[in-house]
Amino acid sequence: MADQEEDFSSLPLPDRFTHKNWKVRKQGYEDAAKTFETTPDESDLAFRPFLLDSGLWKDAVADSNVAAQQDGINALCAFLKFGGPQACTRSRNVTITPIAEKGLPSTRAATKQSALEALLLYIELDKSDPIIDDLLPSLSHKQPKIIAATLAALTSIFHAYGIKIVDPKPVLKALPKVFGHADKNVRAEAQNLTVELYRWLREAMKTLFWNELKPVQQQDLEKLFEAVKQEPPPKQERLLRSQQAAQAASSNAQQDDDAEPEADEDQPAEIDTFDLAEPVDVLSKVPADFQEHMASSKWKERKDALDALYAVANTDRIKDGSFDDIVAALAKSMKDANIAVVTVAANCIECLAKGLRRGFAKYRGRIMPPIMERLKEKKQSVADALGAALDAVFASTGLTDCLEDILEYLKHKNPQVKSETLKFLIRCLKTTREAPSKPEVKLIAEASTKLLTESVEATRAAGAEALGTLMKIMGERAMGPYMDGLDDIRKTKVKEFCDAAEVKAKDKPKPVAPPPKAAPIGQKKAGTKKPALGAKKPAPAAAAPPQEEPALPPPKAPTNKSAPSKLSAPKALVPPQKTGLQAPKKISGPPSSIQSPRRNITPQSADEDSAPAPTSKLGRGLAGRPLGRPAPLSSSTTTTTDPSPSAPAPSALNPAERLELEELRAEKDRLVRTNEDLRTEKSRLQSQIHELQNQNAQLIEDHTRDVLSIKAKETQLVRARSDAESAEAQVGRLGRELERLKREVKRAEGER
């Protein structure tokens, strides 16, 4: 017996995994787990046989012997834990179903826990979608215990990873079926899973399956939901391997930079029905005669067409498509004389904007101005419908896109339009998630400040509320310049609105790095370079020559060089030393031009001393200097060893560089003037555009009024024609009656 055991232990692990003796398999599982734990990394050769033949794990997790099965699942957990993502992707296709059917329903608590740990490891190493897809078929299994065990595993998965990692939509769609199961244990586990999903999704989850449950089940769940509402928002309890690596890298970076830890970003995101709903093809359900009825002269037919559109568009999510014709018809309906048509059209716009979200942004420019123009309607029900439509359009775009139209209608001559537009602006500031930019803050603050002097009290209060809401977002410091011109009463009112406002955006100014301290020219260290103006990094080819190199032997005669162009490499200059310079020697022949940027050799005559030439310390020429005029040199730097008054004072710029500097200054002045001219032209064109837009709006309004007047006149004309025809008929009847009476009179006279 001892010989047999020794022979079994000498077998390779794959052979022991498939041995017919359960004891050999059990010992093989245990040895495999120990081997995996002692491997140095994921590329160890111990993992190779199990990566090449993943079918070994299918038999291990579904071993017929319960004792061996427990060790087999433990070996799989060790394989996943130490084998890395490759171990996960190679084995999950063959192990998830056996784990769901054999491991999760096991009567052994340790086996059940190991099976659940294996599922969690599969998700931790890669992603959850393949695991959930393989688990969902088990919810249709014939054995109730397998369904209940799978539901319990799904509950644990959502509890550990949350809905950001695990997509809840496939599970939500399968819930109505398990709630209708005959086994009470299955229904109980379905309740537990639903409560866990409610912790993450809240009311948004009800849109997918709630109506398919029985009223009794809904009542039981509502009671369980009440306890969940009192709990704090859930957080992800188990991290993926990728999240663990990112967290470790972030911690190391914070320790290296001595930076404060960032705010907790694991707060659960708000989930709405749009994220969970399936897109609905609304265009295919719109009645074929929609456009025909919208062009009808009868308001009842127009309203019926809009009611039919509202019925199909009132869904959580709409499939994107070409809604240009429908949007054009809805925009035209905003000018309809019948307020019932306007109200239903506004409701349709709201449904389309909420259902399309970002897909509706391309229609904003066509639909928002007509809605805002119709805000002059004083009936509250119509104003509420128009406001809801504007809110939905804003949610599909953003503050930056809508701000131009809002500011334009804040100048409207109609006080009702101005007031409703201001209310819309306040709602936008409260719901936006991105703080406005500084130019936008200026525009909003200036427009709101002007409204503080309106004659209508409601408009003045709304202007103060807009300033207070903006202050809540940007902070009191950023709003200080716009509050200086207000009196104390208005400042107090604005601050009251600021304290009471609830916003979703907060301005987070980026920290500005302090500029590097520039050392004086005479104190720069050797080898330091000043980067070119506007450049990120200095060019490596223009590096300054090292100071330690000995001076090259002087040439016999200076070499004449042509002056480089503006695009040539920067030139190294030779500033005077603090100890003074030697008197320059007179050299026959033409004067030397600018030196090469790569060599710093001063032309000298043969009888000069062999002292090393002074080293350049100014950097890369004009590209590394400010455009201001050079500062005058100190007296110590201009002192020379030659007391002769004819010795020229050294200059930081040679004539060619000074000429180039003057040209750059002239070019800068020309660009500044051009920029100012362009800004003036832009302002003029914008004012013309606004004026034309106002004229166009006035013409449209006049045209609409004329059309309505013409229709009224036509109706009166038709009515008058009908009255005339009736009068003519009456006259004809009276004439005939008169003729009859005359005949009767003649007959009576003849008889006498």
mmCIF file of C-alpha atoms in Angstrom, residues 130-474:
data_model
loop_
_atom_site.group_PDB
_atom_site.id
_atom_site.type_symbol
_atom_site.label_atom_id
_atom_site.label_comp_id
_atom_site.label_asym_id
_atom_site.label_seq_id
_atom_site.Cartn_x
_atom_site.Cartn_y
_atom_site.Cartn_z
ATOM 1 C CA PRO A 130 -18.982 36.577 -18.984
ATOM 2 C CA ILE A 131 -19.640 35.325 -15.453
ATOM 3 C CA ILE A 132 -23.167 36.761 -15.288
ATOM 4 C CA ASP A 133 -23.962 35.445 -18.768
ATOM 5 C CA ASP A 134 -22.988 31.922 -17.677
ATOM 6 C CA LEU A 135 -24.893 32.150 -14.387
ATOM 7 C CA LEU A 136 -28.220 33.373 -15.791
ATOM 8 C CA PRO A 137 -29.110 30.069 -17.559
ATOM 9 C CA SER A 138 -28.998 28.386 -14.141
ATOM 10 C CA LEU A 139 -32.044 30.464 -13.140
ATOM 11 C CA SER A 140 -34.070 28.263 -15.531
ATOM 12 C CA HIS A 141 -32.773 24.977 -14.084
ATOM 13 C CA LYS A 142 -35.193 22.211 -13.157
ATOM 14 C CA GLN A 143 -33.867 21.871 -9.604
ATOM 15 C CA PRO A 144 -35.036 24.662 -7.287
ATOM 16 C CA LYS A 145 -31.955 24.370 -5.073
ATOM 17 C CA ILE A 146 -29.694 25.312 -7.990
ATOM 18 C CA ILE A 147 -31.857 28.359 -8.787
ATOM 19 C CA ALA A 148 -31.861 29.463 -5.149
ATOM 20 C CA ALA A 149 -28.087 28.985 -4.849
ATOM 21 C CA THR A 150 -27.483 30.978 -8.037
ATOM 22 C CA LEU A 151 -29.681 33.828 -6.778
ATOM 23 C CA ALA A 152 -27.758 33.864 -3.485
ATOM 24 C CA ALA A 153 -24.473 34.006 -5.419
ATOM 25 C CA LEU A 154 -25.737 36.916 -7.517
ATOM 26 C CA THR A 155 -26.722 38.735 -4.332
ATOM 27 C CA SER A 156 -23.201 38.295 -2.946
ATOM 28 C CA ILE A 157 -21.650 39.451 -6.237
ATOM 29 C CA PHE A 158 -23.664 42.683 -6.282
ATOM 30 C CA HIS A 159 -22.962 43.236 -2.599
ATOM 31 C CA ALA A 160 -19.208 42.929 -3.163
ATOM 32 C CA TYR A 161 -18.745 44.780 -6.450
ATOM 33 C CA GLY A 162 -21.799 46.978 -6.892
ATOM 34 C CA ILE A 163 -23.495 48.063 -10.100
ATOM 35 C CA LYS A 164 -20.492 49.927 -11.535
ATOM 36 C CA ILE A 165 -18.670 46.627 -12.063
ATOM 37 C CA VAL A 166 -21.656 44.295 -12.573
ATOM 38 C CA ASP A 167 -24.326 45.302 -15.081
ATOM 39 C CA PRO A 168 -27.731 44.877 -13.369
ATOM 40 C CA LYS A 169 -29.919 44.974 -16.495
ATOM 41 C CA PRO A 170 -29.731 41.255 -17.438
ATOM 42 C CA VAL A 171 -30.485 40.242 -13.857
ATOM 43 C CA LEU A 172 -33.413 42.653 -13.540
ATOM 44 C CA LYS A 173 -34.992 41.227 -16.670
ATOM 45 C CA ALA A 174 -34.844 37.711 -15.180
ATOM 46 C CA LEU A 175 -36.421 38.645 -11.829
ATOM 47 C CA PRO A 176 -40.138 38.358 -12.791
ATOM 48 C CA LYS A 177 -39.651 34.741 -13.801
ATOM 49 C CA VAL A 178 -38.046 33.675 -10.509
ATOM 50 C CA PHE A 179 -40.671 35.607 -8.521
ATOM 51 C CA GLY A 180 -43.262 33.364 -10.131
ATOM 52 C CA HIS A 181 -41.471 30.131 -9.143
ATOM 53 C CA ALA A 182 -43.392 27.561 -7.132
ATOM 54 C CA ASP A 183 -40.583 26.999 -4.601
ATOM 55 C CA LYS A 184 -40.663 29.364 -1.640
ATOM 56 C CA ASN A 185 -36.882 29.247 -1.193
ATOM 57 C CA VAL A 186 -36.424 30.534 -4.729
ATOM 58 C CA ARG A 187 -38.870 33.373 -4.104
ATOM 59 C CA ALA A 188 -37.120 34.236 -0.824
ATOM 60 C CA GLU A 189 -33.714 34.438 -2.531
ATOM 61 C CA ALA A 190 -35.299 36.515 -5.304
ATOM 62 C CA GLN A 191 -36.502 38.948 -2.631
ATOM 63 C CA ASN A 192 -33.010 39.147 -1.142
ATOM 64 C CA LEU A 193 -31.499 39.856 -4.568
ATOM 65 C CA THR A 194 -34.128 42.528 -5.285
ATOM 66 C CA VAL A 195 -33.429 44.264 -1.965
ATOM 67 C CA GLU A 196 -29.690 44.216 -2.710
ATOM 68 C CA LEU A 197 -30.306 45.756 -6.120
ATOM 69 C CA TYR A 198 -32.547 48.382 -4.515
ATOM 70 C CA ARG A 199 -29.640 49.404 -2.272
ATOM 71 C CA TRP A 200 -27.773 50.467 -5.409
ATOM 72 C CA LEU A 201 -30.492 51.475 -7.873
ATOM 73 C CA ARG A 202 -33.304 52.798 -5.665
ATOM 74 C CA GLU A 203 -36.494 53.639 -7.559
ATOM 75 C CA ALA A 204 -34.853 53.425 -10.989
ATOM 76 C CA MET A 205 -34.974 49.626 -10.928
ATOM 77 C CA LYS A 206 -38.769 49.482 -10.836
ATOM 78 C CA THR A 207 -39.222 50.492 -14.459
ATOM 79 C CA LEU A 208 -37.917 47.198 -15.810
ATOM 80 C CA PHE A 209 -39.889 44.573 -13.886
ATOM 81 C CA TRP A 210 -42.080 46.126 -11.191
ATOM 82 C CA ASN A 211 -45.340 46.003 -13.137
ATOM 83 C CA GLU A 212 -44.874 42.283 -13.794
ATOM 84 C CA LEU A 213 -44.986 41.403 -10.095
ATOM 85 C CA LYS A 214 -48.124 40.563 -8.160
ATOM 86 C CA PRO A 215 -49.538 43.280 -5.884
ATOM 87 C CA VAL A 216 -48.785 41.159 -2.820
ATOM 88 C CA GLN A 217 -45.153 40.781 -3.855
ATOM 89 C CA GLN A 218 -44.924 44.523 -4.466
ATOM 90 C CA GLN A 219 -46.242 45.239 -0.985
ATOM 91 C CA ASP A 220 -43.782 42.817 0.621
ATOM 92 C CA LEU A 221 -40.891 44.385 -1.256
ATOM 93 C CA GLU A 222 -41.987 47.907 -0.333
ATOM 94 C CA LYS A 223 -41.827 46.946 3.337
ATOM 95 C CA LEU A 224 -38.289 45.646 2.855
ATOM 96 C CA PHE A 225 -37.331 48.768 0.908
ATOM 97 C CA GLU A 226 -38.328 51.005 3.826
ATOM 98 C CA ALA A 227 -35.533 49.531 5.940
ATOM 99 C CA VAL A 228 -33.030 50.011 3.108
ATOM 100 C CA LYS A 229 -33.923 53.703 2.717
ATOM 101 C CA GLN A 230 -32.584 54.388 6.212
ATOM 102 C CA GLU A 231 -29.177 52.882 5.385
ATOM 103 C CA PRO A 232 -26.253 54.966 4.086
ATOM 104 C CA PRO A 233 -25.395 54.723 0.380
ATOM 105 C CA PRO A 234 -23.590 51.461 -0.409
ATOM 106 C CA LYS A 235 -19.954 51.296 -1.473
ATOM 107 C CA GLN A 236 -17.922 48.779 -3.403
ATOM 108 C CA GLU A 237 -16.420 46.397 -0.864
ATOM 109 C CA ARG A 238 -14.107 44.404 -3.137
ATOM 110 C CA LEU A 239 -11.800 45.879 -5.754
ATOM 111 C CA LEU A 240 -10.774 44.490 -9.106
ATOM 112 C CA ARG A 241 -7.112 43.746 -9.718
ATOM 113 C CA SER A 242 -6.949 46.766 -12.011
ATOM 114 C CA GLN A 243 -8.455 48.948 -9.286
ATOM 115 C CA GLN A 244 -6.028 47.577 -6.720
ATOM 116 C CA ALA A 245 -3.077 48.417 -8.966
ATOM 117 C CA ALA A 246 -4.400 51.923 -9.607
ATOM 118 C CA GLN A 247 -4.973 52.476 -5.907
ATOM 119 C CA ALA A 248 -1.451 51.331 -5.070
ATOM 120 C CA ALA A 249 0.034 53.581 -7.741
ATOM 121 C CA SER A 250 -2.010 56.527 -6.464
ATOM 122 C CA SER A 251 -0.872 55.918 -2.894
ATOM 123 C CA ASN A 252 2.764 55.785 -3.969
ATOM 124 C CA ALA A 253 2.394 58.973 -5.971
ATOM 125 C CA GLN A 254 0.828 60.779 -3.029
ATOM 126 C CA GLN A 255 3.608 59.636 -0.731
ATOM 127 C CA ASP A 256 6.279 60.727 -3.211
ATOM 128 C CA ASP A 257 4.697 64.135 -3.788
ATOM 129 C CA ASP A 258 3.630 64.654 -0.170
ATOM 130 C CA ALA A 259 0.207 65.548 -1.542
ATOM 131 C CA GLU A 260 -3.033 65.444 0.346
ATOM 132 C CA PRO A 261 -5.239 62.437 -0.472
ATOM 133 C CA GLU A 262 -7.995 63.172 -2.927
ATOM 134 C CA ALA A 263 -11.616 63.134 -1.956
ATOM 135 C CA ASP A 264 -13.366 59.801 -1.950
ATOM 136 C CA GLU A 265 -14.447 59.037 -5.504
ATOM 137 C CA ASP A 266 -16.195 55.809 -4.645
ATOM 138 C CA GLN A 267 -19.479 57.541 -3.923
ATOM 139 C CA PRO A 268 -22.261 55.778 -5.803
ATOM 140 C CA ALA A 269 -23.349 57.541 -8.955
ATOM 141 C CA GLU A 270 -26.964 58.545 -9.389
ATOM 142 C CA ILE A 271 -28.786 55.905 -11.411
ATOM 143 C CA ASP A 272 -31.816 56.835 -13.459
ATOM 144 C CA THR A 273 -34.142 54.867 -15.630
ATOM 145 C CA PHE A 274 -32.344 55.948 -18.793
ATOM 146 C CA ASP A 275 -29.282 53.861 -17.900
ATOM 147 C CA LEU A 276 -31.352 50.717 -17.397
ATOM 148 C CA ALA A 277 -34.032 51.028 -20.089
ATOM 149 C CA GLU A 278 -33.823 49.533 -23.554
ATOM 150 C CA PRO A 279 -34.049 51.985 -26.503
ATOM 151 C CA VAL A 280 -37.465 52.113 -28.181
ATOM 152 C CA ASP A 281 -37.832 52.809 -31.906
ATOM 153 C CA VAL A 282 -40.312 55.700 -31.778
ATOM 154 C CA LEU A 283 -39.994 56.708 -35.432
ATOM 155 C CA SER A 284 -41.519 53.435 -36.620
ATOM 156 C CA LYS A 285 -44.517 53.960 -34.307
ATOM 157 C CA VAL A 286 -45.320 57.551 -35.319
ATOM 158 C CA PRO A 287 -48.601 57.620 -37.319
ATOM 159 C CA ALA A 288 -48.083 57.859 -41.055
ATOM 160 C CA ASP A 289 -50.479 60.803 -41.367
ATOM 161 C CA PHE A 290 -48.779 62.825 -38.606
ATOM 162 C CA GLN A 291 -47.458 65.566 -40.885
ATOM 163 C CA GLU A 292 -50.752 65.751 -42.774
ATOM 164 C CA HIS A 293 -52.742 66.273 -39.579
ATOM 165 C CA MET A 294 -50.194 68.797 -38.280
ATOM 166 C CA ALA A 295 -50.824 70.900 -41.397
ATOM 167 C CA SER A 296 -54.582 70.795 -40.908
ATOM 168 C CA SER A 297 -56.490 74.032 -40.325
ATOM 169 C CA LYS A 298 -58.548 72.405 -37.567
ATOM 170 C CA TRP A 299 -56.933 72.617 -34.147
ATOM 171 C CA LYS A 300 -58.627 69.401 -33.053
ATOM 172 C CA GLU A 301 -56.802 67.383 -35.718
ATOM 173 C CA ARG A 302 -53.482 69.001 -34.815
ATOM 174 C CA LYS A 303 -53.990 68.178 -31.155
ATOM 175 C CA ASP A 304 -54.956 64.573 -31.940
ATOM 176 C CA ALA A 305 -51.769 64.145 -33.987
ATOM 177 C CA LEU A 306 -49.673 65.486 -31.089
ATOM 178 C CA ASP A 307 -51.486 63.235 -28.628
ATOM 179 C CA ALA A 308 -50.595 60.226 -30.789
ATOM 180 C CA LEU A 309 -46.949 61.329 -30.877
ATOM 181 C CA TYR A 310 -46.913 61.811 -27.104
ATOM 182 C CA ALA A 311 -48.286 58.301 -26.583
ATOM 183 C CA VAL A 312 -45.374 56.680 -28.460
ATOM 184 C CA ALA A 313 -42.655 59.113 -27.286
ATOM 185 C CA ASN A 314 -43.497 58.865 -23.586
ATOM 186 C CA THR A 315 -40.877 56.210 -22.851
ATOM 187 C CA ASP A 316 -37.726 56.082 -20.766
ATOM 188 C CA ARG A 317 -35.256 55.745 -23.644
ATOM 189 C CA ILE A 318 -35.669 56.457 -27.357
ATOM 190 C CA LYS A 319 -33.598 54.986 -30.140
ATOM 191 C CA ASP A 320 -31.671 57.681 -31.964
ATOM 192 C CA GLY A 321 -32.784 58.569 -35.461
ATOM 193 C CA SER A 322 -33.744 61.424 -37.750
ATOM 194 C CA PHE A 323 -36.360 63.504 -35.921
ATOM 195 C CA ASP A 324 -35.869 66.639 -38.050
ATOM 196 C CA ASP A 325 -39.395 66.696 -39.499
ATOM 197 C CA ILE A 326 -41.006 66.025 -36.133
ATOM 198 C CA VAL A 327 -38.922 68.718 -34.415
ATOM 199 C CA ALA A 328 -39.807 71.200 -37.168
ATOM 200 C CA ALA A 329 -43.513 70.446 -36.685
ATOM 201 C CA LEU A 330 -43.193 70.853 -32.916
ATOM 202 C CA ALA A 331 -41.334 74.152 -33.303
ATOM 203 C CA LYS A 332 -44.129 75.388 -35.580
ATOM 204 C CA SER A 333 -46.712 74.309 -33.009
ATOM 205 C CA MET A 334 -45.172 76.703 -30.483
ATOM 206 C CA LYS A 335 -46.768 79.521 -32.532
ATOM 207 C CA ASP A 336 -50.190 77.857 -32.646
ATOM 208 C CA ALA A 337 -53.121 80.042 -31.622
ATOM 209 C CA ASN A 338 -54.664 77.241 -29.562
ATOM 210 C CA ILE A 339 -53.010 76.810 -26.156
ATOM 211 C CA ALA A 340 -54.080 73.145 -25.943
ATOM 212 C CA VAL A 341 -51.960 72.403 -29.019
ATOM 213 C CA VAL A 342 -49.040 74.341 -27.516
ATOM 214 C CA THR A 343 -49.264 72.411 -24.238
ATOM 215 C CA VAL A 344 -49.269 68.977 -25.892
ATOM 216 C CA ALA A 345 -46.410 70.018 -28.211
ATOM 217 C CA ALA A 346 -44.352 71.083 -25.193
ATOM 218 C CA ASN A 347 -45.026 67.716 -23.564
ATOM 219 C CA CYS A 348 -43.842 65.943 -26.727
ATOM 220 C CA ILE A 349 -40.639 68.012 -26.762
ATOM 221 C CA GLU A 350 -40.007 67.077 -23.145
ATOM 222 C CA CYS A 351 -40.444 63.357 -23.883
ATOM 223 C CA LEU A 352 -38.163 63.459 -26.924
ATOM 224 C CA ALA A 353 -35.444 65.383 -25.068
ATOM 225 C CA LYS A 354 -35.552 63.044 -22.063
ATOM 226 C CA GLY A 355 -35.623 59.938 -24.232
ATOM 227 C CA LEU A 356 -32.829 60.969 -26.605
ATOM 228 C CA ARG A 357 -30.621 62.807 -24.067
ATOM 229 C CA ARG A 358 -27.445 63.800 -25.939
ATOM 230 C CA GLY A 359 -29.029 62.779 -29.218
ATOM 231 C CA PHE A 360 -31.440 65.706 -28.900
ATOM 232 C CA ALA A 361 -28.656 68.301 -28.585
ATOM 233 C CA LYS A 362 -28.469 68.830 -32.352
ATOM 234 C CA TYR A 363 -32.079 70.105 -32.371
ATOM 235 C CA ARG A 364 -31.589 72.632 -29.559
ATOM 236 C CA GLY A 365 -31.034 75.618 -31.829
ATOM 237 C CA ARG A 366 -34.272 74.947 -33.722
ATOM 238 C CA ILE A 367 -36.583 74.238 -30.801
ATOM 239 C CA MET A 368 -35.406 76.433 -27.913
ATOM 240 C CA PRO A 369 -36.067 79.948 -29.358
ATOM 241 C CA PRO A 370 -39.734 79.177 -30.273
ATOM 242 C CA ILE A 371 -40.348 77.772 -26.796
ATOM 243 C CA MET A 372 -38.819 80.804 -25.096
ATOM 244 C CA GLU A 373 -40.779 83.152 -27.359
ATOM 245 C CA ARG A 374 -44.000 81.426 -26.279
ATOM 246 C CA LEU A 375 -43.181 82.026 -22.593
ATOM 247 C CA LYS A 376 -45.331 85.144 -22.888
ATOM 248 C CA GLU A 377 -48.334 82.874 -22.274
ATOM 249 C CA LYS A 378 -49.752 83.807 -18.861
ATOM 250 C CA LYS A 379 -51.743 80.647 -18.230
ATOM 251 C CA GLN A 380 -49.869 78.684 -15.580
ATOM 252 C CA SER A 381 -50.468 75.218 -17.048
ATOM 253 C CA VAL A 382 -48.981 76.287 -20.377
ATOM 254 C CA ALA A 383 -46.035 78.015 -18.671
ATOM 255 C CA ASP A 384 -45.320 74.872 -16.621
ATOM 256 C CA ALA A 385 -45.344 72.693 -19.753
ATOM 257 C CA LEU A 386 -43.008 75.082 -21.561
ATOM 258 C CA GLY A 387 -40.674 75.235 -18.540
ATOM 259 C CA ALA A 388 -40.520 71.435 -18.322
ATOM 260 C CA ALA A 389 -39.687 71.273 -22.038
ATOM 261 C CA LEU A 390 -36.882 73.816 -21.587
ATOM 262 C CA ASP A 391 -35.481 71.869 -18.632
ATOM 263 C CA ALA A 392 -35.409 68.675 -20.688
ATOM 264 C CA VAL A 393 -33.670 70.445 -23.583
ATOM 265 C CA PHE A 394 -31.092 71.880 -21.167
ATOM 266 C CA ALA A 395 -30.450 68.430 -19.679
ATOM 267 C CA SER A 396 -29.637 67.131 -23.165
ATOM 268 C CA THR A 397 -27.085 69.906 -23.805
ATOM 269 C CA GLY A 398 -25.424 72.124 -21.210
ATOM 270 C CA LEU A 399 -25.153 75.629 -19.822
ATOM 271 C CA THR A 400 -22.617 76.768 -22.418
ATOM 272 C CA ASP A 401 -24.888 75.773 -25.321
ATOM 273 C CA CYS A 402 -28.020 77.408 -23.923
ATOM 274 C CA LEU A 403 -26.510 80.537 -22.379
ATOM 275 C CA GLU A 404 -26.564 82.666 -25.530
ATOM 276 C CA ASP A 405 -30.313 82.202 -26.065
ATOM 277 C CA ILE A 406 -31.019 82.708 -22.360
ATOM 278 C CA LEU A 407 -29.140 86.001 -22.223
ATOM 279 C CA GLU A 408 -30.844 87.168 -25.398
ATOM 280 C CA TYR A 409 -34.338 86.560 -24.032
ATOM 281 C CA LEU A 410 -33.444 88.217 -20.734
ATOM 282 C CA LYS A 411 -33.536 91.435 -22.801
ATOM 283 C CA HIS A 412 -37.000 90.691 -24.205
ATOM 284 C CA LYS A 413 -39.487 93.532 -24.176
ATOM 285 C CA ASN A 414 -42.236 91.294 -22.756
ATOM 286 C CA PRO A 415 -41.956 91.171 -18.926
ATOM 287 C CA GLN A 416 -43.514 87.692 -18.807
ATOM 288 C CA VAL A 417 -40.889 86.284 -21.197
ATOM 289 C CA LYS A 418 -38.130 87.970 -19.223
ATOM 290 C CA SER A 419 -39.390 86.595 -15.899
ATOM 291 C CA GLU A 420 -39.843 83.016 -17.125
ATOM 292 C CA THR A 421 -36.433 83.079 -18.837
ATOM 293 C CA LEU A 422 -34.833 84.200 -15.582
ATOM 294 C CA LYS A 423 -36.517 81.338 -13.725
ATOM 295 C CA PHE A 424 -35.168 78.958 -16.360
ATOM 296 C CA LEU A 425 -31.650 80.353 -15.871
ATOM 297 C CA ILE A 426 -31.900 79.758 -12.112
ATOM 298 C CA ARG A 427 -32.964 76.148 -12.700
ATOM 299 C CA CYS A 428 -30.052 75.690 -15.099
ATOM 300 C CA LEU A 429 -27.562 76.969 -12.520
ATOM 301 C CA LYS A 430 -28.967 74.647 -9.873
ATOM 302 C CA THR A 431 -28.881 71.531 -12.042
ATOM 303 C CA THR A 432 -25.704 71.997 -14.072
ATOM 304 C CA ARG A 433 -22.793 69.763 -13.098
ATOM 305 C CA GLU A 434 -20.109 71.926 -14.684
ATOM 306 C CA ALA A 435 -19.266 75.309 -13.252
ATOM 307 C CA PRO A 436 -19.512 78.153 -15.796
ATOM 308 C CA SER A 437 -16.309 79.666 -17.131
ATOM 309 C CA LYS A 438 -15.164 83.137 -16.139
ATOM 310 C CA PRO A 439 -16.532 84.834 -19.290
ATOM 311 C CA GLU A 440 -19.876 83.088 -18.738
ATOM 312 C CA VAL A 441 -19.904 84.162 -15.078
ATOM 313 C CA LYS A 442 -19.370 87.743 -16.181
ATOM 314 C CA LEU A 443 -22.240 87.606 -18.677
ATOM 315 C CA ILE A 444 -24.641 86.017 -16.194
ATOM 316 C CA ALA A 445 -23.688 88.375 -13.378
ATOM 317 C CA GLU A 446 -24.050 91.480 -15.531
ATOM 318 C CA ALA A 447 -27.428 90.393 -16.898
ATOM 319 C CA SER A 448 -28.725 89.504 -13.426
ATOM 320 C CA THR A 449 -27.465 92.777 -11.950
ATOM 321 C CA LYS A 450 -29.391 94.768 -14.550
ATOM 322 C CA LEU A 451 -32.589 92.944 -13.584
ATOM 323 C CA LEU A 452 -32.243 94.115 -9.973
ATOM 324 C CA THR A 453 -33.534 97.507 -11.109
ATOM 325 C CA GLU A 454 -36.684 96.197 -12.813
ATOM 326 C CA SER A 455 -40.043 97.663 -11.833
ATOM 327 C CA VAL A 456 -41.564 94.218 -11.161
ATOM 328 C CA GLU A 457 -40.772 92.867 -7.711
ATOM 329 C CA ALA A 458 -40.788 89.223 -8.849
ATOM 330 C CA THR A 459 -38.186 89.968 -11.510
ATOM 331 C CA ARG A 460 -35.958 91.793 -9.027
ATOM 332 C CA ALA A 461 -36.174 88.873 -6.587
ATOM 333 C CA ALA A 462 -35.388 86.390 -9.364
ATOM 334 C CA GLY A 463 -32.347 88.450 -10.368
ATOM 335 C CA ALA A 464 -31.074 88.340 -6.772
ATOM 336 C CA GLU A 465 -31.697 84.595 -6.674
ATOM 337 C CA ALA A 466 -29.710 84.125 -9.890
ATOM 338 C CA LEU A 467 -26.776 86.037 -8.388
ATOM 339 C CA GLY A 468 -27.044 84.045 -5.157
ATOM 340 C CA THR A 469 -27.098 80.720 -6.997
ATOM 341 C CA LEU A 470 -24.106 81.781 -9.072
ATOM 342 C CA MET A 471 -22.288 82.787 -5.882
ATOM 343 C CA LYS A 472 -23.010 79.356 -4.411
ATOM 344 C CA ILE A 473 -21.233 77.781 -7.386
ATOM 345 C CA MET A 474 -18.296 80.162 -7.806
#
